mmCIF file of C-alpha atoms in Angstrom:
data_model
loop_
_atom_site.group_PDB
_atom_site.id
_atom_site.type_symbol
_atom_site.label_atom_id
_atom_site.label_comp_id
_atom_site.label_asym_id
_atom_site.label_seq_id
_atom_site.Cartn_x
_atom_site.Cartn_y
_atom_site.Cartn_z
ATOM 1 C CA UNK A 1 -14.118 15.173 -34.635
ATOM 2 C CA UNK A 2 -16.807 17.371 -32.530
ATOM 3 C CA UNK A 3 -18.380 16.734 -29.552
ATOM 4 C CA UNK A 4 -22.016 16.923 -28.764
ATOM 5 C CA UNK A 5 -23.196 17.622 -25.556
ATOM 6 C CA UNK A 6 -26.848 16.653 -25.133
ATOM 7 C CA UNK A 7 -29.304 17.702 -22.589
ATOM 8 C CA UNK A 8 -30.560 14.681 -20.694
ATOM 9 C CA UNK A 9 -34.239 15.394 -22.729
ATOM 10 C CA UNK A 10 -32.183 14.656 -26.030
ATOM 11 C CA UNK A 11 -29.813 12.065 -24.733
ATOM 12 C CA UNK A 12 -33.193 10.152 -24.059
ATOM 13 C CA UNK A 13 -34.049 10.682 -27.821
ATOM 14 C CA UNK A 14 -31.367 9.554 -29.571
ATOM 15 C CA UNK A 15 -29.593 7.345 -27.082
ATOM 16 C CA UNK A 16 -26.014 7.293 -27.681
ATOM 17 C CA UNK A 17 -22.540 6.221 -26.368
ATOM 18 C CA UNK A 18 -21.128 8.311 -24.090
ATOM 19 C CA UNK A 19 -17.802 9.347 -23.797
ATOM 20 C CA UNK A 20 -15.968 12.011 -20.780
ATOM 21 C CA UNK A 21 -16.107 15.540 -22.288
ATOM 22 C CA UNK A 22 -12.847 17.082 -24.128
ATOM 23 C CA UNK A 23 -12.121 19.271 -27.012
ATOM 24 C CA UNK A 24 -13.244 18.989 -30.301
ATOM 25 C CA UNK A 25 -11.138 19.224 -33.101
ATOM 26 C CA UNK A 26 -13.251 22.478 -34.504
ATOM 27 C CA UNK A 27 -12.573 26.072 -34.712
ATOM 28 C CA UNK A 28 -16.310 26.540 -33.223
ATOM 29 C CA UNK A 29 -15.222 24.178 -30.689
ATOM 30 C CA UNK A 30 -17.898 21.497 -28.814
ATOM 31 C CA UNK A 31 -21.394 21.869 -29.415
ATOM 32 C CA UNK A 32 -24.462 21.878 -26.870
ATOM 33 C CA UNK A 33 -27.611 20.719 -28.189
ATOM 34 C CA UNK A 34 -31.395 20.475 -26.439
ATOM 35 C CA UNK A 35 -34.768 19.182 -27.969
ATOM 36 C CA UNK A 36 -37.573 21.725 -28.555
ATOM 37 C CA UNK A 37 -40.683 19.364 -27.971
ATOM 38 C CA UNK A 38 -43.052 21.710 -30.767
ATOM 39 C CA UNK A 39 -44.770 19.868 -33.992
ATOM 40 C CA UNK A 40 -42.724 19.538 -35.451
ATOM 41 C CA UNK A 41 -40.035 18.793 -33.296
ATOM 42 C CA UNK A 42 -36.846 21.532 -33.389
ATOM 43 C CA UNK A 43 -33.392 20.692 -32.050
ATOM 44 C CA UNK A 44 -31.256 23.663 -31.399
ATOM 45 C CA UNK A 45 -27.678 23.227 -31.011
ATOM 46 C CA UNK A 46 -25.382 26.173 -29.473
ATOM 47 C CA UNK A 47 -21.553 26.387 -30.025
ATOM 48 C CA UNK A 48 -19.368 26.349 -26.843
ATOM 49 C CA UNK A 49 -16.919 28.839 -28.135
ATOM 50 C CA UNK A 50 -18.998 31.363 -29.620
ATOM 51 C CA UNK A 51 -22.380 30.805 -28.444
ATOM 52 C CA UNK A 52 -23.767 30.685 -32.248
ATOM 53 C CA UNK A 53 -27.051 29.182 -32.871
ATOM 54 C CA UNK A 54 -28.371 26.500 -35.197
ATOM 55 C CA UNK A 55 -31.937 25.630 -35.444
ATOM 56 C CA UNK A 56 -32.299 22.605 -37.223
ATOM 57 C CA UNK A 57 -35.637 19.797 -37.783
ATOM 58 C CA UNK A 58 -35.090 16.779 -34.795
ATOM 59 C CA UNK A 59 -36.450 13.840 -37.154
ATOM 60 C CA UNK A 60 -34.882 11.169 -37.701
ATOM 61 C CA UNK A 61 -33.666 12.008 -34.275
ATOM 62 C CA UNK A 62 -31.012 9.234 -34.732
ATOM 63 C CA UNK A 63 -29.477 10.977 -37.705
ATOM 64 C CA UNK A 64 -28.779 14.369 -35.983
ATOM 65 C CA UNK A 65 -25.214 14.433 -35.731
ATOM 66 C CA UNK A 66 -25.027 13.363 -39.452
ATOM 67 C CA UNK A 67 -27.187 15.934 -40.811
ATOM 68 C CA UNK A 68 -25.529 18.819 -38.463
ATOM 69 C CA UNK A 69 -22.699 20.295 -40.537
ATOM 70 C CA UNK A 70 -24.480 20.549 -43.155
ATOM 71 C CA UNK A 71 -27.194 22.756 -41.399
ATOM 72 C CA UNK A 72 -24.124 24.528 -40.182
ATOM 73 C CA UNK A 73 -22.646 25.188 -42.967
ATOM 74 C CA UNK A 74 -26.089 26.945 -44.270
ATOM 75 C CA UNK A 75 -25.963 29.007 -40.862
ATOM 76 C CA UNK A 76 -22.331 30.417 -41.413
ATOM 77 C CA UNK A 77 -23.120 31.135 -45.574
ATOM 78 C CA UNK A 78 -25.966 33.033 -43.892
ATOM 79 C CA UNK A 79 -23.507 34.773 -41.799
ATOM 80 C CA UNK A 80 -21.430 35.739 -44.974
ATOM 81 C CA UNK A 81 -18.197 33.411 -43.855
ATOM 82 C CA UNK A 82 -15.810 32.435 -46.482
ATOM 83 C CA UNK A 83 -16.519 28.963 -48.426
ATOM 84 C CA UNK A 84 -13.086 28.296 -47.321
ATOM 85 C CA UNK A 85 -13.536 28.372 -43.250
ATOM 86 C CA UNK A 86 -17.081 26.728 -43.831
ATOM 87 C CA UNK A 87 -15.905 23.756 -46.001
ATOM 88 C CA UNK A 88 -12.598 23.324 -43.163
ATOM 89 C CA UNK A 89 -15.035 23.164 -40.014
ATOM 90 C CA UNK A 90 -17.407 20.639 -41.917
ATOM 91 C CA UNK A 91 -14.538 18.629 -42.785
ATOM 92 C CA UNK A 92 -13.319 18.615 -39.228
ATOM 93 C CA UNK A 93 -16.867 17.145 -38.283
ATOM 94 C CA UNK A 94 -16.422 13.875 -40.071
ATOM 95 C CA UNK A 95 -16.820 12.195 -36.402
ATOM 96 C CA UNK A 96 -19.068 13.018 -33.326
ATOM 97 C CA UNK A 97 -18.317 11.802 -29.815
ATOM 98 C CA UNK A 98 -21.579 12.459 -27.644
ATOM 99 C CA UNK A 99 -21.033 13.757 -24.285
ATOM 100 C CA UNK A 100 -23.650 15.088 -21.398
ATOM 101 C CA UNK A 101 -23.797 18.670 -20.813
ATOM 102 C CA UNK A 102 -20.460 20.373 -18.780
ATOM 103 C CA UNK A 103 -20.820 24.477 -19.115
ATOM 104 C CA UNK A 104 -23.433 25.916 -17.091
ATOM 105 C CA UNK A 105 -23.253 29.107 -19.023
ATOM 106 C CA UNK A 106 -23.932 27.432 -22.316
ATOM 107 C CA UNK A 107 -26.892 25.388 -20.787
ATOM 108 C CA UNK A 108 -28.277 28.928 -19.657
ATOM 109 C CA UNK A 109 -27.449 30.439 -23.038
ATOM 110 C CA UNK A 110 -29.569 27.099 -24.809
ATOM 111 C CA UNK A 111 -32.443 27.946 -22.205
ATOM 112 C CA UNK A 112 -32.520 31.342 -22.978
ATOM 113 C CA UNK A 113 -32.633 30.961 -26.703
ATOM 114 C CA UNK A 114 -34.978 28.963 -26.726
ATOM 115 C CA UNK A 115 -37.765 30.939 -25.252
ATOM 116 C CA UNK A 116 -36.273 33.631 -27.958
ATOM 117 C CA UNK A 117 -36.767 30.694 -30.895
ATOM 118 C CA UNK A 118 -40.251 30.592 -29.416
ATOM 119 C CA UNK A 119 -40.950 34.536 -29.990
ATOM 120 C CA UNK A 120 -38.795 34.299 -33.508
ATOM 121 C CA UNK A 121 -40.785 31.388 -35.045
ATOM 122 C CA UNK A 122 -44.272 32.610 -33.975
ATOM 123 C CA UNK A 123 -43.232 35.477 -35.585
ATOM 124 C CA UNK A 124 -41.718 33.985 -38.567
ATOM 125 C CA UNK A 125 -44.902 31.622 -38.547
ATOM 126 C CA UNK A 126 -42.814 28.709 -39.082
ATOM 127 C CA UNK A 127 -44.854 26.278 -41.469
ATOM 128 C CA UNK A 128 -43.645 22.363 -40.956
ATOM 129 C CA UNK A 129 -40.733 21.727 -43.552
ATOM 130 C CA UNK A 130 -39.779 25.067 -44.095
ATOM 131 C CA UNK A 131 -36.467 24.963 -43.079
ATOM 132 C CA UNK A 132 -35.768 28.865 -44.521
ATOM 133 C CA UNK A 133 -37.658 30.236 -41.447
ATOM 134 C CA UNK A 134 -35.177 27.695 -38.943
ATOM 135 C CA UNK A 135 -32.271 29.692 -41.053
ATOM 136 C CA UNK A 136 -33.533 33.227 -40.393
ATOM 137 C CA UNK A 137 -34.601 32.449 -37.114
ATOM 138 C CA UNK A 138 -30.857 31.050 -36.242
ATOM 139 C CA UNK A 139 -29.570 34.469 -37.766
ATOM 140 C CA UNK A 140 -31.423 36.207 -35.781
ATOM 141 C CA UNK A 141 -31.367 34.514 -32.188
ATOM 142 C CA UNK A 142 -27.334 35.229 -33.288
ATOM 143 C CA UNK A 143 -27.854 38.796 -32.937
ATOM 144 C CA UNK A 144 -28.769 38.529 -28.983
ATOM 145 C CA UNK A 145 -26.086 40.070 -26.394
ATOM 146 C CA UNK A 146 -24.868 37.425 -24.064
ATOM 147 C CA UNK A 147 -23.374 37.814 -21.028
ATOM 148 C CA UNK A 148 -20.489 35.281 -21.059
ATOM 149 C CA UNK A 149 -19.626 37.416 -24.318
ATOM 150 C CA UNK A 150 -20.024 40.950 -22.541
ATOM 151 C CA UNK A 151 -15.602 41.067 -22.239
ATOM 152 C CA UNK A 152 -15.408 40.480 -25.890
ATOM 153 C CA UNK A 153 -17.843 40.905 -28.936
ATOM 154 C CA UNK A 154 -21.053 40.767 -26.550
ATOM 155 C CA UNK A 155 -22.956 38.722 -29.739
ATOM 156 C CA UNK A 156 -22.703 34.955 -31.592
ATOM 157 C CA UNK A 157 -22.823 36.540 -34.741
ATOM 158 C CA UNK A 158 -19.732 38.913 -33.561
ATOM 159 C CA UNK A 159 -17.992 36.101 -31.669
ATOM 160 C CA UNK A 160 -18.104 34.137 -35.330
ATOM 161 C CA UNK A 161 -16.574 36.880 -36.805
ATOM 162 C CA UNK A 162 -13.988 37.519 -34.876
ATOM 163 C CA UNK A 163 -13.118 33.885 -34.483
ATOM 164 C CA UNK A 164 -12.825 33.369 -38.531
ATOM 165 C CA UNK A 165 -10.894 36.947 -38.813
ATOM 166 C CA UNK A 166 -8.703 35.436 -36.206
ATOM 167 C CA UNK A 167 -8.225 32.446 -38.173
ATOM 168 C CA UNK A 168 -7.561 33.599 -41.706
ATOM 169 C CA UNK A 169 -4.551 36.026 -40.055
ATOM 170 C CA UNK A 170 -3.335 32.616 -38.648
#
């Protein structure tokens, strides 16, 4: 079970039942998604504990949650993490619980990337349904220093690394 905690602009989309926040049941821990109003529409989803990115098409809006790990899973095979970590964490997703939006700093972090998605896909010149350019674009908003990192590995990417490292000495 993960959570999802959904700017107000997405909760609007997809309309869900609510439920008080709490953990997820994840090694990547809750998940923060917003809606990037573009054609075609882009949701990009942000994870609480590392701050990793994951650019993925909105429509069916309704469906998000559903089609989520497995646009995950294509982010961390992109990030060269075992088959073993990545097929654990989508297994642990089997169930979403939706949930408004609790960290400030991850809210910031989702605002921030997305004026850097907005720089990476003109750059990328992201055609409609090609979901490769979504997957590099994810990689590389991953690279970005972030301040609520700054203690520790200062990027996503890093943050993921150390976090599955961390895990397989476990």
């Amino acid at each position: 079970m993960f959570r999802l905690h959904c700017t107000k602009k997405l909760l609007d989309r997809i309309k869900p039942e609510i439920c008080a926040p709490g953990p997820s049941d994840t090694a990547l821990g809750s998940w923060y998604a917003t809606v990037l109003f573009w054609k075609p529409q882009i949701a990009l989803l942000v994870s609480e504990r590392t701050l990793l990115p994951v650019l993925m098409p909105l429509a069916p809006a309704a469906t998000l949650a559903r089609r989520f790990p497995a646009q995950l899973a294509l982010v961390l095979r992109e990030h060269g993490v075992s088959s073993e970590f990545i097929a654990q964490e989508v297994c642990r997703m089997d169930t979403v619980k939706y949930a408004k939006t609790a960290n400030r700093s991850v809210v910031g972090i989702l605002n921030e990337f997305v004026k850097q998605a907005e720089f990476w896909l003109a750059a990328y010149a992201y055609e409609k349904g090609d979901d490769d350019d979504l997957l590099a674009v994810s990689a590389k908003l991953a690279e970005t220093p972030c301040s609520p990192l700054y203690k520790g590995p200062v990027s996503p990417d890093r943050a993921l690394h150390e976090l599955v490292e961390a895990g397989a000495q476990a």
